[in-house]
mmCIF file of C-alpha atoms in Angstrom:
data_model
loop_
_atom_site.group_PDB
_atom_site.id
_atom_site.type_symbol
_atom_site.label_atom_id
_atom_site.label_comp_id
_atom_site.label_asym_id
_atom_site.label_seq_id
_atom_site.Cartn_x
_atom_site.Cartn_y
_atom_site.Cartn_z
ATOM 1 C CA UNK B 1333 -47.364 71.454 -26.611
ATOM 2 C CA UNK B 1334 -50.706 69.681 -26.980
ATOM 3 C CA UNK B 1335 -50.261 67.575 -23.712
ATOM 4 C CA UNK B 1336 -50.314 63.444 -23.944
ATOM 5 C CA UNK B 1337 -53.449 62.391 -26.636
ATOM 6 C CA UNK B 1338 -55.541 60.069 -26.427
ATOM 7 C CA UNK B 1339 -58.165 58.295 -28.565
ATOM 8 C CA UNK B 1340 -60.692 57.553 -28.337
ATOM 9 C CA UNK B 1341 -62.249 59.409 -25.545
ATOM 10 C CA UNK B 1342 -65.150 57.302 -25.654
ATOM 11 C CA UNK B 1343 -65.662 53.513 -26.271
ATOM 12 C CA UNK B 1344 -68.880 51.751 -26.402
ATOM 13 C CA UNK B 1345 -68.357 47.724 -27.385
ATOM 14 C CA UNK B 1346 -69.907 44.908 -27.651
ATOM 15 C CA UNK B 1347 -68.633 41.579 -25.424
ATOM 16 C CA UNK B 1348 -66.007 39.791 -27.639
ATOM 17 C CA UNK B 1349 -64.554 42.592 -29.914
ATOM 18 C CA UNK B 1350 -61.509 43.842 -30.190
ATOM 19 C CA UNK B 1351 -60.747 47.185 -28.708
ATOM 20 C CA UNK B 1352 -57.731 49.653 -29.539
ATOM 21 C CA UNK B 1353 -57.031 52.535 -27.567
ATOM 22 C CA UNK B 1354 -53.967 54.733 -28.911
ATOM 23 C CA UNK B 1355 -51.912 57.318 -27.416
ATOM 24 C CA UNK B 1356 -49.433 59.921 -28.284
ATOM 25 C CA UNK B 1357 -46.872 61.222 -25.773
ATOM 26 C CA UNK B 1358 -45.492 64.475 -25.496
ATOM 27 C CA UNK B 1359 -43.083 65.458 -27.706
ATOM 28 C CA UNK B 1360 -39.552 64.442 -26.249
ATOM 29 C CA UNK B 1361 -40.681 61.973 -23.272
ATOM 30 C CA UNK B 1362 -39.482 58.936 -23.471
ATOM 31 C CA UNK B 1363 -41.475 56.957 -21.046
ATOM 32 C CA UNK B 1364 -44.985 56.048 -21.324
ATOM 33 C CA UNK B 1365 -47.238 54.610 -18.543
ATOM 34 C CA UNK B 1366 -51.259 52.728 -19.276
ATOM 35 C CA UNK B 1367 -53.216 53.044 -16.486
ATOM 36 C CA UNK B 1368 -56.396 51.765 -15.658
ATOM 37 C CA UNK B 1369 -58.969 53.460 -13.332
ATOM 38 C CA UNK B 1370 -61.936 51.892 -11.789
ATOM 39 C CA UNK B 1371 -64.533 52.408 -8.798
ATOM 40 C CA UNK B 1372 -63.464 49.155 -7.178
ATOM 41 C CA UNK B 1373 -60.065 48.869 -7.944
ATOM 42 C CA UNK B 1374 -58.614 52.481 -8.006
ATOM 43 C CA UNK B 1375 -55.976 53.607 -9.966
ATOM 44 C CA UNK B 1376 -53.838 50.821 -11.522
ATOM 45 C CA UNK B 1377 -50.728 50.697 -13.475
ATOM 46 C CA UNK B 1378 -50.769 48.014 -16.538
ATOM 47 C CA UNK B 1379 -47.815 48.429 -18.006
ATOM 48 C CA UNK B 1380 -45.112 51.127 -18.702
ATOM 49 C CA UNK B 1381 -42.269 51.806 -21.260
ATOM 50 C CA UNK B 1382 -38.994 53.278 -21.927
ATOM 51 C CA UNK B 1383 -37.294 54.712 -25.190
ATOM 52 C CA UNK B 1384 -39.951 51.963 -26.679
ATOM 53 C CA UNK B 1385 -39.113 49.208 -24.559
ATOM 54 C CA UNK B 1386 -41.581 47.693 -22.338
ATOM 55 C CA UNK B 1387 -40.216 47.297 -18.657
ATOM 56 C CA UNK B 1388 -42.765 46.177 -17.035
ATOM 57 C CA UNK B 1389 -46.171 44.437 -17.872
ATOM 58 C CA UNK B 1390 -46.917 43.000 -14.471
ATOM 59 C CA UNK B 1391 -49.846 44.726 -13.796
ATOM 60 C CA UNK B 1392 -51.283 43.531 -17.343
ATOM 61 C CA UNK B 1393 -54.594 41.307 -16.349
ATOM 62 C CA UNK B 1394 -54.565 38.907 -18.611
ATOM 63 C CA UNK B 1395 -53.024 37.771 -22.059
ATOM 64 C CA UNK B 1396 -56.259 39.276 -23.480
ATOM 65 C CA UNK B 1397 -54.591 42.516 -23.111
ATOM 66 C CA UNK B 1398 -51.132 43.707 -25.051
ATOM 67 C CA UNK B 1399 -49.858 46.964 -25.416
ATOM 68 C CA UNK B 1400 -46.798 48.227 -27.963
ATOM 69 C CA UNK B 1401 -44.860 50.991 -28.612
ATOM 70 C CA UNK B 1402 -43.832 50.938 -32.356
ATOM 71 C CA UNK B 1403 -41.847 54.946 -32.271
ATOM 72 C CA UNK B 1404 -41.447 57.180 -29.778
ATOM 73 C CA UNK B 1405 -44.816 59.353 -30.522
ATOM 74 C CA UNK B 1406 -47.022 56.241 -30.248
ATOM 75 C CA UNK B 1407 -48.295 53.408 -28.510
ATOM 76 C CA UNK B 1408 -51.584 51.330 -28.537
ATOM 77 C CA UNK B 1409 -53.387 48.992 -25.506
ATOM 78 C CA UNK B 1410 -55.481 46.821 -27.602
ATOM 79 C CA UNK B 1411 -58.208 44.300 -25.791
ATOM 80 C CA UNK B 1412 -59.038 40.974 -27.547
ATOM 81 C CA UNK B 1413 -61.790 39.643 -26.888
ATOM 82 C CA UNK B 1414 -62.900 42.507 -24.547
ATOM 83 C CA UNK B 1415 -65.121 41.527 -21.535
ATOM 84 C CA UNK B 1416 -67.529 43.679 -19.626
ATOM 85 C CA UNK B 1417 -65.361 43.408 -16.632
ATOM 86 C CA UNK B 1418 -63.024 45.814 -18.783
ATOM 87 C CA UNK B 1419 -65.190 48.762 -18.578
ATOM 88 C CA UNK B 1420 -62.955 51.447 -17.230
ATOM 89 C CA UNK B 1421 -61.041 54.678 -17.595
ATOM 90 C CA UNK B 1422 -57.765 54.229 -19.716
ATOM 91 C CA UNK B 1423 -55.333 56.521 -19.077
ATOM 92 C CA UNK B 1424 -52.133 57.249 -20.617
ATOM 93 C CA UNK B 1425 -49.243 59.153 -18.995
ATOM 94 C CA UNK B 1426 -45.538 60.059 -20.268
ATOM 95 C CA UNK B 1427 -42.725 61.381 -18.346
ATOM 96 C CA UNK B 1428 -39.170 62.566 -19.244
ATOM 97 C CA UNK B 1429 -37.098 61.263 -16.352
ATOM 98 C CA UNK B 1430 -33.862 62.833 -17.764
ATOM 99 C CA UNK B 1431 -30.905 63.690 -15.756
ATOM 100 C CA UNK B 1432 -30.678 61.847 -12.102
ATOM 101 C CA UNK B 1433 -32.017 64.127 -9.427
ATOM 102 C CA UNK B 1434 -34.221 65.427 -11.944
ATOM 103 C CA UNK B 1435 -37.900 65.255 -11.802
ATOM 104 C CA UNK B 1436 -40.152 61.922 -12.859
ATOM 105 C CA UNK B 1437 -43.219 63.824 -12.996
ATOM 106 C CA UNK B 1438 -46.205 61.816 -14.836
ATOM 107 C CA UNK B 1439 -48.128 63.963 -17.624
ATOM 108 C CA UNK B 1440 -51.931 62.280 -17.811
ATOM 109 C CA UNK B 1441 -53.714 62.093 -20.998
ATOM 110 C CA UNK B 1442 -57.679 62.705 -20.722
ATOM 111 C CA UNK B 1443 -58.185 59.533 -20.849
ATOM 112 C CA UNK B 1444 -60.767 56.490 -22.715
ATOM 113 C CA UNK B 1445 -63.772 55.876 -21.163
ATOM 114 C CA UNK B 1446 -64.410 52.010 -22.113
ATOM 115 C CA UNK B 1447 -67.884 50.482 -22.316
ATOM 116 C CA UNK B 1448 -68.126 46.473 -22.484
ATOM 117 C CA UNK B 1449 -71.920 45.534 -23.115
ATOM 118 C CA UNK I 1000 -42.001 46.588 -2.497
ATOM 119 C CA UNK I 1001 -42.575 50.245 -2.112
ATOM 120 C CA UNK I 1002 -46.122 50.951 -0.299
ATOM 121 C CA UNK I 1003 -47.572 54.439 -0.409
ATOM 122 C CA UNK I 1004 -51.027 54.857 1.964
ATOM 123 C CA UNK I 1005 -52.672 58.188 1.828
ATOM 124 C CA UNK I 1006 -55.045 58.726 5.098
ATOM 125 C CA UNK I 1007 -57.706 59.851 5.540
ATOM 126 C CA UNK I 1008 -59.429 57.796 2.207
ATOM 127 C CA UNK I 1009 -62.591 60.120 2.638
ATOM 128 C CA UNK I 1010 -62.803 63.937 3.816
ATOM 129 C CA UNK I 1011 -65.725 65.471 4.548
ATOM 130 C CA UNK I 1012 -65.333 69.518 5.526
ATOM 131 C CA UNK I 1013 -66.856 72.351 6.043
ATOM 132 C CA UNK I 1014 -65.865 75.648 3.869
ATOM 133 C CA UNK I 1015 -63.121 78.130 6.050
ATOM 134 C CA UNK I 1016 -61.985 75.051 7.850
ATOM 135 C CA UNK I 1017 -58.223 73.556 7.733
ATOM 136 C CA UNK I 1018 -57.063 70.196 7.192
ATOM 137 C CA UNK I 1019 -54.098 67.848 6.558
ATOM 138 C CA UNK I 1020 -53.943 64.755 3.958
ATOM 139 C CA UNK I 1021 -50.938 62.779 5.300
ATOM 140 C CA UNK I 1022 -49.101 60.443 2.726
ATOM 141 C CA UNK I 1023 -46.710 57.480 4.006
ATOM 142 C CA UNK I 1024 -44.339 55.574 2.249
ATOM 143 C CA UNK I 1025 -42.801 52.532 2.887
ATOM 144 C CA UNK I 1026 -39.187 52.641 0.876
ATOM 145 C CA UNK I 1027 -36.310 55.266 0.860
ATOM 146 C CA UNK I 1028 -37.209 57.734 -1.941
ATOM 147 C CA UNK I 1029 -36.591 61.343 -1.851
ATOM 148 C CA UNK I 1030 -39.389 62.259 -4.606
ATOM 149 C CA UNK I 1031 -42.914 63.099 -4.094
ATOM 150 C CA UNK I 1032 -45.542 64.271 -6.309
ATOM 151 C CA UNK I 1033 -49.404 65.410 -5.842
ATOM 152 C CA UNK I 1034 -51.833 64.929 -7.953
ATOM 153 C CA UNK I 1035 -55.850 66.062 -8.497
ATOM 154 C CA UNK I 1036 -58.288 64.412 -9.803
ATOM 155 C CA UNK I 1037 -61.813 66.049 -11.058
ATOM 156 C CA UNK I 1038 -64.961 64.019 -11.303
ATOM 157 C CA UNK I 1039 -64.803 62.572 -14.687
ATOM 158 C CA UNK I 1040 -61.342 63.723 -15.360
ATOM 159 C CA UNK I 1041 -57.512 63.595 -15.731
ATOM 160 C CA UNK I 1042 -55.348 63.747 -12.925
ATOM 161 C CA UNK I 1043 -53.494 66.994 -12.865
ATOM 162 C CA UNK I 1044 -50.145 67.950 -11.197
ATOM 163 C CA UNK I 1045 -49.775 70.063 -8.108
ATOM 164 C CA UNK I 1046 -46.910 69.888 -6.883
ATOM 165 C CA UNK I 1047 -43.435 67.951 -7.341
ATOM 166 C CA UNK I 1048 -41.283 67.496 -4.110
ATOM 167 C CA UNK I 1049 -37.963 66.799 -5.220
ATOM 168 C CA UNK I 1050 -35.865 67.112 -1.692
ATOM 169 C CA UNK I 1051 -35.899 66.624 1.952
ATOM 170 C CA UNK I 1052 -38.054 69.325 3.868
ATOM 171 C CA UNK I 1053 -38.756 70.757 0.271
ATOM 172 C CA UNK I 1054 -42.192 72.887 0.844
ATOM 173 C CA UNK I 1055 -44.099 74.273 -2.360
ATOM 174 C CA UNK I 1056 -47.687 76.224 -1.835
ATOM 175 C CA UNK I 1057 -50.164 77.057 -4.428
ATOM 176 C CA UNK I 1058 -53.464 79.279 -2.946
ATOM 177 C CA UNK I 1059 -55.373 77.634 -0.444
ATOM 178 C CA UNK I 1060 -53.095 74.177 -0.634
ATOM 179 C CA UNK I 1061 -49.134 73.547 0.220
ATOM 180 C CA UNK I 1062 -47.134 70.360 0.277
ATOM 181 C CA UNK I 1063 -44.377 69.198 2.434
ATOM 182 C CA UNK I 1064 -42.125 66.235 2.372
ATOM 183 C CA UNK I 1065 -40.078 64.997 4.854
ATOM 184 C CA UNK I 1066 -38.187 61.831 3.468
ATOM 185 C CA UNK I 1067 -36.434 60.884 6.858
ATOM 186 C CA UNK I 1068 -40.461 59.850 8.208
ATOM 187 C CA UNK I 1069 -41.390 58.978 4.712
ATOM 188 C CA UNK I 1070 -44.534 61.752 5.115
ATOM 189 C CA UNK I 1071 -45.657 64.250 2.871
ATOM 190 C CA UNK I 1072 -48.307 65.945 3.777
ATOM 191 C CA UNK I 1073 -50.931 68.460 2.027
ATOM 192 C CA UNK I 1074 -52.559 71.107 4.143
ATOM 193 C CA UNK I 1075 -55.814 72.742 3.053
ATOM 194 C CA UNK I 1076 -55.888 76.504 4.026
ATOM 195 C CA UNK I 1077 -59.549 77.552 4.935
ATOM 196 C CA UNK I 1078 -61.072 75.375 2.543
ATOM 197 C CA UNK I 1079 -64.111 76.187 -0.333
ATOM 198 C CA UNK I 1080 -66.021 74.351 -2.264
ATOM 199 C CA UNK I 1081 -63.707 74.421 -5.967
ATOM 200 C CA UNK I 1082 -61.018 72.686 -3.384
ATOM 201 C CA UNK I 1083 -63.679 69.240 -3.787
ATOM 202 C CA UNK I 1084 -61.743 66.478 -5.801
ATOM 203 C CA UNK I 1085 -59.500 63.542 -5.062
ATOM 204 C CA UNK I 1086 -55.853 63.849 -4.266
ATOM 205 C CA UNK I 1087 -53.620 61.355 -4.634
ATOM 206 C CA UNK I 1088 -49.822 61.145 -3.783
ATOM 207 C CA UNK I 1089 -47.212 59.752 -5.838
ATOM 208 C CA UNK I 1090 -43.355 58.153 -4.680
ATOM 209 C CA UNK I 1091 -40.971 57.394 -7.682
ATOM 210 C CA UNK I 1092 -40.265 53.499 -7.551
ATOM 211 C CA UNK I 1093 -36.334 54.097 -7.333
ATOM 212 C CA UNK I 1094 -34.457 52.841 -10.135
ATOM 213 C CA UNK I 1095 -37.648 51.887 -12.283
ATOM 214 C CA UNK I 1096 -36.884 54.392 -14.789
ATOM 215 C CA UNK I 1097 -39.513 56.941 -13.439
ATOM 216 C CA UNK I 1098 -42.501 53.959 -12.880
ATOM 217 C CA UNK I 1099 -44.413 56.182 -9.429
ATOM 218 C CA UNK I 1100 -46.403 54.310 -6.959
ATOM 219 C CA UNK I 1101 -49.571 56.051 -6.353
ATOM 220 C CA UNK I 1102 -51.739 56.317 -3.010
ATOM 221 C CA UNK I 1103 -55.481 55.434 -2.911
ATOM 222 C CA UNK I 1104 -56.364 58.909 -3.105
ATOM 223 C CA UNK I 1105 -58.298 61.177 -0.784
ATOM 224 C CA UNK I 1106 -61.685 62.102 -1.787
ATOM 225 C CA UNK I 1107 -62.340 65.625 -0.455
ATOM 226 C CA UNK I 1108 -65.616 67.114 -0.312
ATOM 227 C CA UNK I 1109 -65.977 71.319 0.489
ATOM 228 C CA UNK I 1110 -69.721 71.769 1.976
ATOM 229 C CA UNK I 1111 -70.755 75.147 2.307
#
């Protein structure tokens, strides 16, 4: 298997556009996790879904930022208007949680690397 | 709301030299994985904990979890230099349809 893709790797942007990150999970997984990684902030979960659902968007900043999952081998995190306070690492993760007791291990894409000038 | 705090944030040792990353949690959960982290890159699996006193060693490194203290901790085995990234430890957030809660991450760095 190719592991979880993402595109683009690299961003640059101006203040105000729209940016679109995509990824595709693994083949079979049925949950999908964004992620956003910065110096100050760490590591921090935006939003995750299951079987194409989203469960939880808590951790979404602001209504600037959406995410869907239109199939189970997709899903975007789209940024409109983007700000230079967006500039991060995007990751995307799946995971098959499958039967209980069973592992919820967290497969990591390589990542976006967003620039907001 | 399940807490997971990785100490120390920032390791600084010397190559040959042992060390433990320790890895609290604040919830009942009986999963734990570890994670590392590259400069400029994904984070990677290491090990998945699925049990009480479950133990699982790969070279230099090897995990434990004990889920009656809530601890896992990751032991570093006469350290060298490739051992430098960030670990981070992981907790599933029970019944959130496998959402984890992730640690700060440790930040190790091997000096010769």
């Amino acid at each position: 298997d190719a592991g979880v893709i993402q595109s683009p790797r690299h961003e640059v942007t101006e203040m105000g556009q729209e940016v679109t990150l995509r990824c595709k999970p693994i083949s079979g997984h049925n949950s999908l996790f964004w992620y956003r990684q910065t110096m100050m902030r760490g590591l921090e979960l935006l939003i995750y879904f299951n079987n194409n659902v989203p469960i939880d968007d808590s951790g979404m900043p602001e209504d600037r930022f959406s995410a869907k999952m239109p199939n189970a081998s997709f899903s975007t995190l789209k940024i409109q208007p983007s700000e230079p306070r967006d500039s991060a690492v995007y990751f995307c993760a799946s995971s098959f949680p499958g039967l209980a007791g069973s592992s919820y291990e967290q497969y990591f894409g390589p990542g976006t690397r967003l620039t907001v000038t | 709301e399940l807490k997971v705090e990785q100490n120390p944030l920032f390791l600084s040792m010397q190559e040959g030299k042992n060390y433990t990353i320790y890895c609290n949690y604040s919830t009942t959960s009986d999963r734990l994985y570890w994670y590392r982290q590259d400069p400029g890159k994904s984070l990677e699996s290491l090990f998945v904990l699925l049990s009480n006193g479950a133990v699982k060693q790969e070279g230099r490194l090897m995990a434990s979890l004990d889920t009656k203290a809530r601890l896992s901790t990751l032991h570093i085995t006469a350290a060298v230099h490739d051992l430098s990234a960030t670990y981070f430890c992981a907790v599933d957030n029970q019944g959130s349809q496998g959402n984890l809660i992730f640690g700060k991450g440790t930040k190790l760095s091997v000096k010769p």
